[in-house]
Tab-separated table of C-alpha atoms in Angstrom:
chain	number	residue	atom	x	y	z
N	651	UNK	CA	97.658	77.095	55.181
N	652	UNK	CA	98.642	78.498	58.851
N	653	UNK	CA	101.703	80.513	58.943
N	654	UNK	CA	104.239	78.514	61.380
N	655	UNK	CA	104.382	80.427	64.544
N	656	UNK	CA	106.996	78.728	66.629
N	657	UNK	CA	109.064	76.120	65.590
N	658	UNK	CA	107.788	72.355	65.306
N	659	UNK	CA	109.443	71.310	68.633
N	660	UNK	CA	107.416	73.655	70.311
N	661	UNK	CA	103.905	72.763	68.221
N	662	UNK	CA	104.700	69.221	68.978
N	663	UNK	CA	105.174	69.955	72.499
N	664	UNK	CA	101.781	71.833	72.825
N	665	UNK	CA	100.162	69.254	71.074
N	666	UNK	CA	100.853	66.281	73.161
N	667	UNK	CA	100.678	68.546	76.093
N	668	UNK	CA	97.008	69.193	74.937
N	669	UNK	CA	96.191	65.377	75.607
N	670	UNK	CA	97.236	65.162	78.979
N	671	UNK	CA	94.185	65.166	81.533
N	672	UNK	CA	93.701	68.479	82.836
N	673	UNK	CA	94.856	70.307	80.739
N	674	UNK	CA	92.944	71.383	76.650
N	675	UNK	CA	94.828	72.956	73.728
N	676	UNK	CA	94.242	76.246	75.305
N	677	UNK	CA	95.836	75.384	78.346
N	678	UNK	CA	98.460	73.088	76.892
N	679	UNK	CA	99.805	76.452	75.183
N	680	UNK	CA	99.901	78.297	78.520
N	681	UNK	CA	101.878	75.367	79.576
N	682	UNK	CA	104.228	74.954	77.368
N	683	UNK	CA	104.846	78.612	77.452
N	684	UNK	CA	105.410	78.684	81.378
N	685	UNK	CA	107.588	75.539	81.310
N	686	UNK	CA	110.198	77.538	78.427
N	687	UNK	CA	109.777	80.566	80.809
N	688	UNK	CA	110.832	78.498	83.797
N	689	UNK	CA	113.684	76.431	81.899
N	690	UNK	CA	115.813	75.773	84.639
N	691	UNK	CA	113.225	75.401	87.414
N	692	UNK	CA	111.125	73.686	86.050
N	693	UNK	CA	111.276	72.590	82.321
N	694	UNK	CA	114.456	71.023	82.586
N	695	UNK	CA	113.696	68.992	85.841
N	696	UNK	CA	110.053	67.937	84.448
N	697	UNK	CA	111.718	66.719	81.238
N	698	UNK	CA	114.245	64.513	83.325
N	699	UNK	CA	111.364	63.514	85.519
N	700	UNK	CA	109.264	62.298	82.642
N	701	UNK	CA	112.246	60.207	80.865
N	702	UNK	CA	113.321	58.426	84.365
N	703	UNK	CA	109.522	57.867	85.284
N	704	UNK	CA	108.748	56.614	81.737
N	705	UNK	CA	111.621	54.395	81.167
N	706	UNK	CA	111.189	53.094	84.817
N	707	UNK	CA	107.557	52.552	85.758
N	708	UNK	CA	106.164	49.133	85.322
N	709	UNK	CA	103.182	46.933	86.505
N	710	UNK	CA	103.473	45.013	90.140
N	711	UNK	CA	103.016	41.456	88.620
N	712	UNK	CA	101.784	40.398	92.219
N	713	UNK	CA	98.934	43.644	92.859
N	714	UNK	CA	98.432	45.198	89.816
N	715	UNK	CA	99.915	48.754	91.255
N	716	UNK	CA	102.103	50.693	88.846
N	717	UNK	CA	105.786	51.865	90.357
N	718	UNK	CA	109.300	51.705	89.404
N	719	UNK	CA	110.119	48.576	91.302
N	720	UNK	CA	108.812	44.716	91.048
N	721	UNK	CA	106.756	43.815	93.094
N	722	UNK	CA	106.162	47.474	94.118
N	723	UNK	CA	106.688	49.218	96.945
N	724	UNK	CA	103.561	48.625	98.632
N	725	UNK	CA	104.218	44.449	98.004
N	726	UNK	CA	107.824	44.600	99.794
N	727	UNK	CA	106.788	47.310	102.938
N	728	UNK	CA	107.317	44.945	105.513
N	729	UNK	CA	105.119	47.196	107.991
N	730	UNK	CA	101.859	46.395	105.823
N	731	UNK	CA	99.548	43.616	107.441
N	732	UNK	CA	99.438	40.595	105.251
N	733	UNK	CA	96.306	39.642	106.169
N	734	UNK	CA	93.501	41.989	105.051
N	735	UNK	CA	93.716	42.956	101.307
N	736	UNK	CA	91.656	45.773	99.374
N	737	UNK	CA	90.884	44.845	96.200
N	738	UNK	CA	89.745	47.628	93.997
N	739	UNK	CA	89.166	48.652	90.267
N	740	UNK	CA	92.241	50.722	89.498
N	741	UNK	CA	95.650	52.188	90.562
N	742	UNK	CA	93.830	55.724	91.240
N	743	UNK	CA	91.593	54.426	93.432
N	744	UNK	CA	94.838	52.436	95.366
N	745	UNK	CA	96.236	55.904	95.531
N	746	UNK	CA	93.273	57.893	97.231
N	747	UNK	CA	92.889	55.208	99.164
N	748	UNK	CA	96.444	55.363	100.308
N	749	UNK	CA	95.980	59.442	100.903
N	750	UNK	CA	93.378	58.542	103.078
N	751	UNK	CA	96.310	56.437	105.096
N	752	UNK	CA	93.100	54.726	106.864
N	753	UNK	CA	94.332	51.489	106.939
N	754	UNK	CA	98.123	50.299	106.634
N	755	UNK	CA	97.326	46.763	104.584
N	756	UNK	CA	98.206	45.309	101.026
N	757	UNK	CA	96.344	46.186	97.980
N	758	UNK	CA	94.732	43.821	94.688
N	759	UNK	CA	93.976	46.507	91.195
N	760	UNK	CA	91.616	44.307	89.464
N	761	UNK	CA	92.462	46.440	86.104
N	762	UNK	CA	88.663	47.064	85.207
N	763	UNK	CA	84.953	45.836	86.352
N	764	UNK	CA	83.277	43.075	84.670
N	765	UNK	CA	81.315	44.650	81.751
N	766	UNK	CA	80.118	42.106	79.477
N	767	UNK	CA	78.592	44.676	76.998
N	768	UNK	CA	82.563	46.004	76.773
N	769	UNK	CA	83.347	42.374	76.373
N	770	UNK	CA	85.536	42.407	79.563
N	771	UNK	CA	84.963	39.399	81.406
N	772	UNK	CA	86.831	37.780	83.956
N	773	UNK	CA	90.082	36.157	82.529
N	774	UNK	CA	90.506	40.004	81.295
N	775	UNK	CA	90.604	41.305	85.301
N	776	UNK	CA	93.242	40.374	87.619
N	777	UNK	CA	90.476	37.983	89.362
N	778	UNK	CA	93.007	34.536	89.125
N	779	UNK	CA	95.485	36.373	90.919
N	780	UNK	CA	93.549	37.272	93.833
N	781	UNK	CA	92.189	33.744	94.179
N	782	UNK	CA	96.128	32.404	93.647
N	783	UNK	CA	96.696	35.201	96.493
N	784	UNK	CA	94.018	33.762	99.379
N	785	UNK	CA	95.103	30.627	98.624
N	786	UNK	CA	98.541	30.622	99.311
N	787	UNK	CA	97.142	31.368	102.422
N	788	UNK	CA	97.590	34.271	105.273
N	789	UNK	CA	94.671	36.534	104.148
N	790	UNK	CA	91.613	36.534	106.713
N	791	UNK	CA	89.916	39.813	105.197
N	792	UNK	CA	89.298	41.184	101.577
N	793	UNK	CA	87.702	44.609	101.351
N	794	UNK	CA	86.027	44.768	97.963
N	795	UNK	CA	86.413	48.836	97.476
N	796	UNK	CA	84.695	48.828	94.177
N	797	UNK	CA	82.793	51.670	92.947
N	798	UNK	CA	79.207	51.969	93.517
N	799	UNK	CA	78.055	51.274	90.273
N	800	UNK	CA	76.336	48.197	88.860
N	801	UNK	CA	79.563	47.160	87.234
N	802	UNK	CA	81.612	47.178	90.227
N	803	UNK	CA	78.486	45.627	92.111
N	804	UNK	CA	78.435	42.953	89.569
N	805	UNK	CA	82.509	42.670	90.030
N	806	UNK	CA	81.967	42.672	93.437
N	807	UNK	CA	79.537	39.492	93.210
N	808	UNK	CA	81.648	37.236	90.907
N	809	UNK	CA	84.661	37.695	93.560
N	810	UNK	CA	82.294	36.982	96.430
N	811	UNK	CA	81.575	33.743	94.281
N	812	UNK	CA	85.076	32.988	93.338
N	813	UNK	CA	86.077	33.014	96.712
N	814	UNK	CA	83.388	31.281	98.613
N	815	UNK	CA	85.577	27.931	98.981
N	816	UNK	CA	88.142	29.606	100.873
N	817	UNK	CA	88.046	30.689	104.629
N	818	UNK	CA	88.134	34.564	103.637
N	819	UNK	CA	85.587	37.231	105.347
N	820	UNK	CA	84.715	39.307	102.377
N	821	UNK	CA	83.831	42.690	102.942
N	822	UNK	CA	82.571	45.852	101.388
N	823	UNK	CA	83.085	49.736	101.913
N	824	UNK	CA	80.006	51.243	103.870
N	825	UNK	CA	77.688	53.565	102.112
N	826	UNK	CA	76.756	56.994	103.550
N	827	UNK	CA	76.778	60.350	103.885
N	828	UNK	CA	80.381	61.850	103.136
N	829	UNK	CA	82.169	63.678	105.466
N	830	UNK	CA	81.285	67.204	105.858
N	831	UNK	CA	78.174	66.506	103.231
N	832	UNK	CA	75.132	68.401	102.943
N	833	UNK	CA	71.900	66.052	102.955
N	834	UNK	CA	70.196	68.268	101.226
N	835	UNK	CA	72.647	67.446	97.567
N	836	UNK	CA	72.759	63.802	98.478
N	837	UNK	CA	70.595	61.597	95.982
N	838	UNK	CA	68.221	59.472	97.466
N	839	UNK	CA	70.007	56.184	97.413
N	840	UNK	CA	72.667	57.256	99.522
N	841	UNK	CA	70.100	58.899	101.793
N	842	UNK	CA	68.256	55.781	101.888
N	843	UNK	CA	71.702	53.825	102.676
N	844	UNK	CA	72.835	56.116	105.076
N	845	UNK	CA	70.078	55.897	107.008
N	846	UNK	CA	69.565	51.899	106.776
N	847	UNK	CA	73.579	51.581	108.390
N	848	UNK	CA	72.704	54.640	110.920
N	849	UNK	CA	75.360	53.971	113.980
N	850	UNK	CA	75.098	54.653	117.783
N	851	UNK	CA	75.883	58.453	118.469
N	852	UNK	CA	78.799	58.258	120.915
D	1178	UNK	CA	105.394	59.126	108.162
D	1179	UNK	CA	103.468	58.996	105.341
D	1180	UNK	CA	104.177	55.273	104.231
D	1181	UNK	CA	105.922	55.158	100.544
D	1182	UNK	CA	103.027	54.480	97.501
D	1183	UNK	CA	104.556	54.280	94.563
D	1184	UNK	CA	108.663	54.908	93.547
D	1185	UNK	CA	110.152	58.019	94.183
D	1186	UNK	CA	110.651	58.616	90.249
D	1187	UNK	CA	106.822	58.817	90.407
D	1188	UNK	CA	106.224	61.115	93.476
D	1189	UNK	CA	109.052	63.780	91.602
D	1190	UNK	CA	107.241	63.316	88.560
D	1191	UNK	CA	103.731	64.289	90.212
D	1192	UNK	CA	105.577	67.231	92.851
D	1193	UNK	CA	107.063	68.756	89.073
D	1194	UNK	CA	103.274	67.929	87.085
D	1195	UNK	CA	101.646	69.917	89.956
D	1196	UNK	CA	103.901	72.828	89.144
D	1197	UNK	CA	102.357	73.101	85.483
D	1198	UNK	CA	100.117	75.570	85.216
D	1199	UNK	CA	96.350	74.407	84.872
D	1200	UNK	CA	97.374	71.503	87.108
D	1201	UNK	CA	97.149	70.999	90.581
D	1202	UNK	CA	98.559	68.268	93.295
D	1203	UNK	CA	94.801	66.422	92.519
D	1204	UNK	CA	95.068	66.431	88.545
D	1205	UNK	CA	99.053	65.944	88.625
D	1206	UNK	CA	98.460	62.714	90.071
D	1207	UNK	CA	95.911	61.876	87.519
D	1208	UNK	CA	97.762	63.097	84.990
D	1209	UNK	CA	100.515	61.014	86.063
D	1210	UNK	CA	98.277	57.743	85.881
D	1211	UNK	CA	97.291	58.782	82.649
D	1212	UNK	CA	101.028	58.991	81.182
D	1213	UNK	CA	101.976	55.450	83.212
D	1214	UNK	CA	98.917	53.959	81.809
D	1215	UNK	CA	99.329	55.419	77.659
D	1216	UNK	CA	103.285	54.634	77.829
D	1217	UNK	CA	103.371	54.066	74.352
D	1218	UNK	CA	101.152	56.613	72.654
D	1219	UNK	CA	101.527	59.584	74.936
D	1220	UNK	CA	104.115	59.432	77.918
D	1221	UNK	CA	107.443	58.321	75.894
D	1222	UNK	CA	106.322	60.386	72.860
D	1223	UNK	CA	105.368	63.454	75.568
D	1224	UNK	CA	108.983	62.942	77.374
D	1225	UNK	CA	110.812	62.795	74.332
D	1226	UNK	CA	109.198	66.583	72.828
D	1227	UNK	CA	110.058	67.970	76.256
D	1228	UNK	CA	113.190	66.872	76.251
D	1229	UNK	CA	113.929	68.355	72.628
D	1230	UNK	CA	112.327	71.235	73.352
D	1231	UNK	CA	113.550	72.058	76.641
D	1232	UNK	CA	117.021	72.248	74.870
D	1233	UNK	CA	116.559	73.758	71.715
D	1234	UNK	CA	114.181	76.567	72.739
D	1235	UNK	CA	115.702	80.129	72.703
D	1236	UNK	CA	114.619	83.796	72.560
D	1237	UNK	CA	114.791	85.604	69.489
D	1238	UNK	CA	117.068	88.438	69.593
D	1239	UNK	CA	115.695	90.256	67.131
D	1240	UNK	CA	111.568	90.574	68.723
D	1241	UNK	CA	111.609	88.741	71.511
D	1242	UNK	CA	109.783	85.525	70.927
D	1243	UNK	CA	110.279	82.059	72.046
D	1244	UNK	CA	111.447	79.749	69.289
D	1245	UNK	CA	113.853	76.771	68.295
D	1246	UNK	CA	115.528	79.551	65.858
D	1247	UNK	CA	117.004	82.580	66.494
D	1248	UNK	CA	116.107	84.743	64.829
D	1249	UNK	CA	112.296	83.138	64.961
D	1250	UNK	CA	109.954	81.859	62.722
D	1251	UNK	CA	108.157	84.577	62.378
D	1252	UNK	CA	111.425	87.169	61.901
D	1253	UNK	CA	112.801	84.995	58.824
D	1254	UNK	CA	109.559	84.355	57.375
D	1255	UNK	CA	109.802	85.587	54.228
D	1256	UNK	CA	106.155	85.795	53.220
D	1257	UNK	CA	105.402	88.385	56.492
D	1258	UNK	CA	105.210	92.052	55.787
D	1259	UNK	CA	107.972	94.478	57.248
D	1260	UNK	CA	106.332	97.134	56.956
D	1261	UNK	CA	103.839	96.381	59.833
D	1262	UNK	CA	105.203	95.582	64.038
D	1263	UNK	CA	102.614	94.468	67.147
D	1264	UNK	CA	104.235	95.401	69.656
D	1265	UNK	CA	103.014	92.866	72.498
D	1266	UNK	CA	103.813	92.673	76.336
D	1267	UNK	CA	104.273	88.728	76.133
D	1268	UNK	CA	105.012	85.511	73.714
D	1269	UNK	CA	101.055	84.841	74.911
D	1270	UNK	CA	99.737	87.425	73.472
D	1271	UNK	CA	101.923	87.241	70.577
D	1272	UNK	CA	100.565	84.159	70.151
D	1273	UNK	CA	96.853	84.400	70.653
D	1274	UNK	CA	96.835	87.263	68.305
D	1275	UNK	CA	98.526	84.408	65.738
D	1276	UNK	CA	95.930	82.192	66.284
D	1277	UNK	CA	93.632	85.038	65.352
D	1278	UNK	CA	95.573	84.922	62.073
D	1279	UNK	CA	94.304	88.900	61.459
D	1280	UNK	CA	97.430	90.027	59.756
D	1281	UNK	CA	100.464	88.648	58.279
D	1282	UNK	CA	102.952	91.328	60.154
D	1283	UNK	CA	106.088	90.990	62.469
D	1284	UNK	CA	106.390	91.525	66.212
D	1285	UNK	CA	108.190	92.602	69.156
D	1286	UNK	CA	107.756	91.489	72.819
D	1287	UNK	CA	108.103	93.850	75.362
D	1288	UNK	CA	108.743	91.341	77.885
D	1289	UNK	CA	106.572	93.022	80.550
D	1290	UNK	CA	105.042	96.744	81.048
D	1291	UNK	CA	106.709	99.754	82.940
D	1292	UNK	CA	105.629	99.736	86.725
D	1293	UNK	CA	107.567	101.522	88.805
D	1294	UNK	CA	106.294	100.340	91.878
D	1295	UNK	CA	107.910	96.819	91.024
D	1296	UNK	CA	111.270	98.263	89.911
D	1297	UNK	CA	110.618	97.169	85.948
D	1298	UNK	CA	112.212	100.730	84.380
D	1299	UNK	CA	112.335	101.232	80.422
D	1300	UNK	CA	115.781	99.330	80.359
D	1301	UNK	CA	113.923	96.445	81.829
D	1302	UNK	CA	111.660	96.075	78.933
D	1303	UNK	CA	113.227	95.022	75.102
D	1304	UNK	CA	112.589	99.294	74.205
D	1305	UNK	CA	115.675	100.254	73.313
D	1306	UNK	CA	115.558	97.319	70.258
D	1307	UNK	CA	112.178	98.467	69.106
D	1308	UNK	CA	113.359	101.663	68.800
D	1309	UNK	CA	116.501	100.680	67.220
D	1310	UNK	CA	114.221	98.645	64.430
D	1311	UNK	CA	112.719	101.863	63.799
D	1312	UNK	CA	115.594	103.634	63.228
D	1313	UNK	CA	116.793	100.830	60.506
D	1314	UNK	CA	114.378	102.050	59.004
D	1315	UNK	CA	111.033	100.101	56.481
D	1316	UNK	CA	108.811	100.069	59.452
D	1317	UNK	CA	105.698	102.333	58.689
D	1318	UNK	CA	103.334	101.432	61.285
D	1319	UNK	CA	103.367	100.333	65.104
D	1320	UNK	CA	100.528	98.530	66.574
D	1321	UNK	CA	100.811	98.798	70.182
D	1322	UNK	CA	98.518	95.250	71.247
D	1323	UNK	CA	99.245	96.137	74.938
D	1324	UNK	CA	96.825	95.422	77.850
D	1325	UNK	CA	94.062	97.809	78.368
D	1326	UNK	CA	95.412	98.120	81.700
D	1327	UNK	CA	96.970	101.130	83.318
D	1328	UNK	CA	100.759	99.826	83.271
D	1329	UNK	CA	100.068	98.757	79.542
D	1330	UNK	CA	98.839	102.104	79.218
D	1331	UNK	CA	101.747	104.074	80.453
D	1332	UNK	CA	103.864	101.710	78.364
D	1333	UNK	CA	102.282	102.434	75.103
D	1334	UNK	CA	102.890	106.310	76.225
D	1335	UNK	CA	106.644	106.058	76.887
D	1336	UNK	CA	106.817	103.721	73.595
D	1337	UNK	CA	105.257	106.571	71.751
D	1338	UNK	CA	106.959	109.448	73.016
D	1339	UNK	CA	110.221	107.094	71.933
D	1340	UNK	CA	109.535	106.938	68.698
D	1341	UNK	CA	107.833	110.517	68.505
D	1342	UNK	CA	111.290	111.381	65.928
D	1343	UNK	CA	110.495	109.093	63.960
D	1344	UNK	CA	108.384	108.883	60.564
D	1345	UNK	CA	105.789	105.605	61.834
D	1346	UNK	CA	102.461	105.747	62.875
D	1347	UNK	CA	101.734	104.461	66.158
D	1348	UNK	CA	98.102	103.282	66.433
D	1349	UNK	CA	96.559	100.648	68.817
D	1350	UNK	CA	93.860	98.004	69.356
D	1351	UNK	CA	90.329	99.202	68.967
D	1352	UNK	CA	88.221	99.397	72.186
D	1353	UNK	CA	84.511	97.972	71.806
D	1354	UNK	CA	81.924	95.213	72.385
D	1355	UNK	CA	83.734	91.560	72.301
D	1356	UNK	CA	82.451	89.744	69.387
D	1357	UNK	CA	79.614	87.395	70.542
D	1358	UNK	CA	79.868	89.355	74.084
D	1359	UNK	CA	76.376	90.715	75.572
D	1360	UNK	CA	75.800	94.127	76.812
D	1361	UNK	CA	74.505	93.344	80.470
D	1362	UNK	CA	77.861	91.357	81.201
D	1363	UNK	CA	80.120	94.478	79.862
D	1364	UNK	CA	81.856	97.190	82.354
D	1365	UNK	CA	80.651	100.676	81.898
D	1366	UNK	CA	84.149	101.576	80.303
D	1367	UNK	CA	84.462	99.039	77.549
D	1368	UNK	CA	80.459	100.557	76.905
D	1369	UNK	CA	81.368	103.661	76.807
D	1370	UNK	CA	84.268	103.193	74.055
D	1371	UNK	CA	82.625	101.181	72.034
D	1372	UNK	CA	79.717	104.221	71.997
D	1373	UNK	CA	82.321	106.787	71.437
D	1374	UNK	CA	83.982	104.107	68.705
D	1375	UNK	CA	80.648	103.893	67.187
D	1376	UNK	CA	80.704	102.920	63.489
D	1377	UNK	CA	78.401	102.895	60.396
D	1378	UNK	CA	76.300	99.879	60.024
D	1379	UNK	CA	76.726	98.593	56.474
């Protein structure tokens, strides 16, 4: 039997510390003992972070985001174009899009890929929605920003299908090299891509 | 501007995650996704243990530690031999060499090394109370478990000269090879001690 080292607060803290990304049960210890360290500037100001956030946060039922308001924030910004909308796999991927401030538009988290071998199919993805969404009208472009993999290609497909009826340009991110890339790590594919879409050099 | 993603309960929660150490503004985020997304099995549970032990942690008067008792855990353990003190610059170490389980002894935690050149002076450091445990007398050996650095070093010197009245032996951690470590990765000083160390192969 271990000897109890600190009291069960603490090991339950570590523990559940331990499964948040990021961070392992080594780190989770290192944690937990910088956040009693730093009780006032930190600990105490997470903890009331984490209870608002948790009790707060819920689902946009019209995108799919996650925030503390419904529809979310992104929804009710009146300076977002109405009619392009990026459809994409997942909340993270709305949010790196969103660092990349590229384009100020609205947003559709499918929730998942199509992955019939996971037994996700399509009523399991927000794929009605989006189709509800162009039909009420007032959406010219969607911008599937799937991932490059087959699922999201196959995702990608089924919405290009599901929305052939309505007057909607469907589009797709470009492949290439990323910026500030070195050819020479690049697999071939994206070589091969990059190359096929090659661009006038202004 | 940057335009407004997600509530500002969520942006605070991801500024304080990215304060954690082992997590960065990148894996905060992530991390952040991950609690939204496991609200049941991981981000109310997680918010509720920080919460708890935000308020009930404390320092132990009596070594040093970090606990939800004062005195600690370890100091009214009754099963622990009293005979025995590591004496350890931090609660981390305290608590790594718990995890090594090697000896069922108290401690006391400096808090920090001597180092002049940063102003932290013998009256900075929990001395005086290691000395005073001394003097109540039962304690028969000190373990110094201090860095092998030069300011854990001068440390362990003042500590001894301290207690130099006293009737304890004041020993320290052995210098050598790290278990499992190789010889080509090893300094030329941790080679050297573990020479001069050497010890009979049985």
């Amino acid at each position: 039997m271990p000897k109890p080292t600190a009291g069960p607060e603490i090991e339950r803290l570590i523990q559940l510390l331990a499964k948040v990304p990021g961070l392992g049960p080594r780190s989770a210890r290192r944690a937990a003992l910088h956040l009693i360290k730093k009780k006032e500037q930190l600990f105490f100001p997470l903890s009331a972070a984490m209870a608002e956030a948790a009790e707060k946060v819920k689902v946009c039922t019209r995108c799919g985001n996650v925030d503390t308001s419904d529809p979310c924030t992104i929804c009710t910004d009146p300076r977002r174009e109405d009619a392009t909308l990026i459809v994409v796999e997942d909340v993270s991927d709305l949010w790196a899009l969103e660092r990349a401030s590229a384009m100020n538009v609205r947003y559709h988290v499918l929730g998942g890929t199509l992955s019939p071998l996971d037994g996700v199919g399509p009523d399991d993805l927000n794929i009605r929605s989006l189709v509800s969404r162009v039909a009420e009208g007032g959406v010219s472009e969607i911008i599937l920003a799937v991932n490059a993999t087959v699922e999201g290609q196959t995702t990608a497909h089924y919405i290009t299908d599901q929305l052939s009826d309505f007057e909607v340009k469907v589009t797709r991110l470009a492949h290439g090299v990323p910026v500030g890339g070195e050819l020479d790590y690049l697999d071939e594919g994206t070589l091969a891509a990059a190359l096929k879409s090659r661009t006038a050099f202004d």
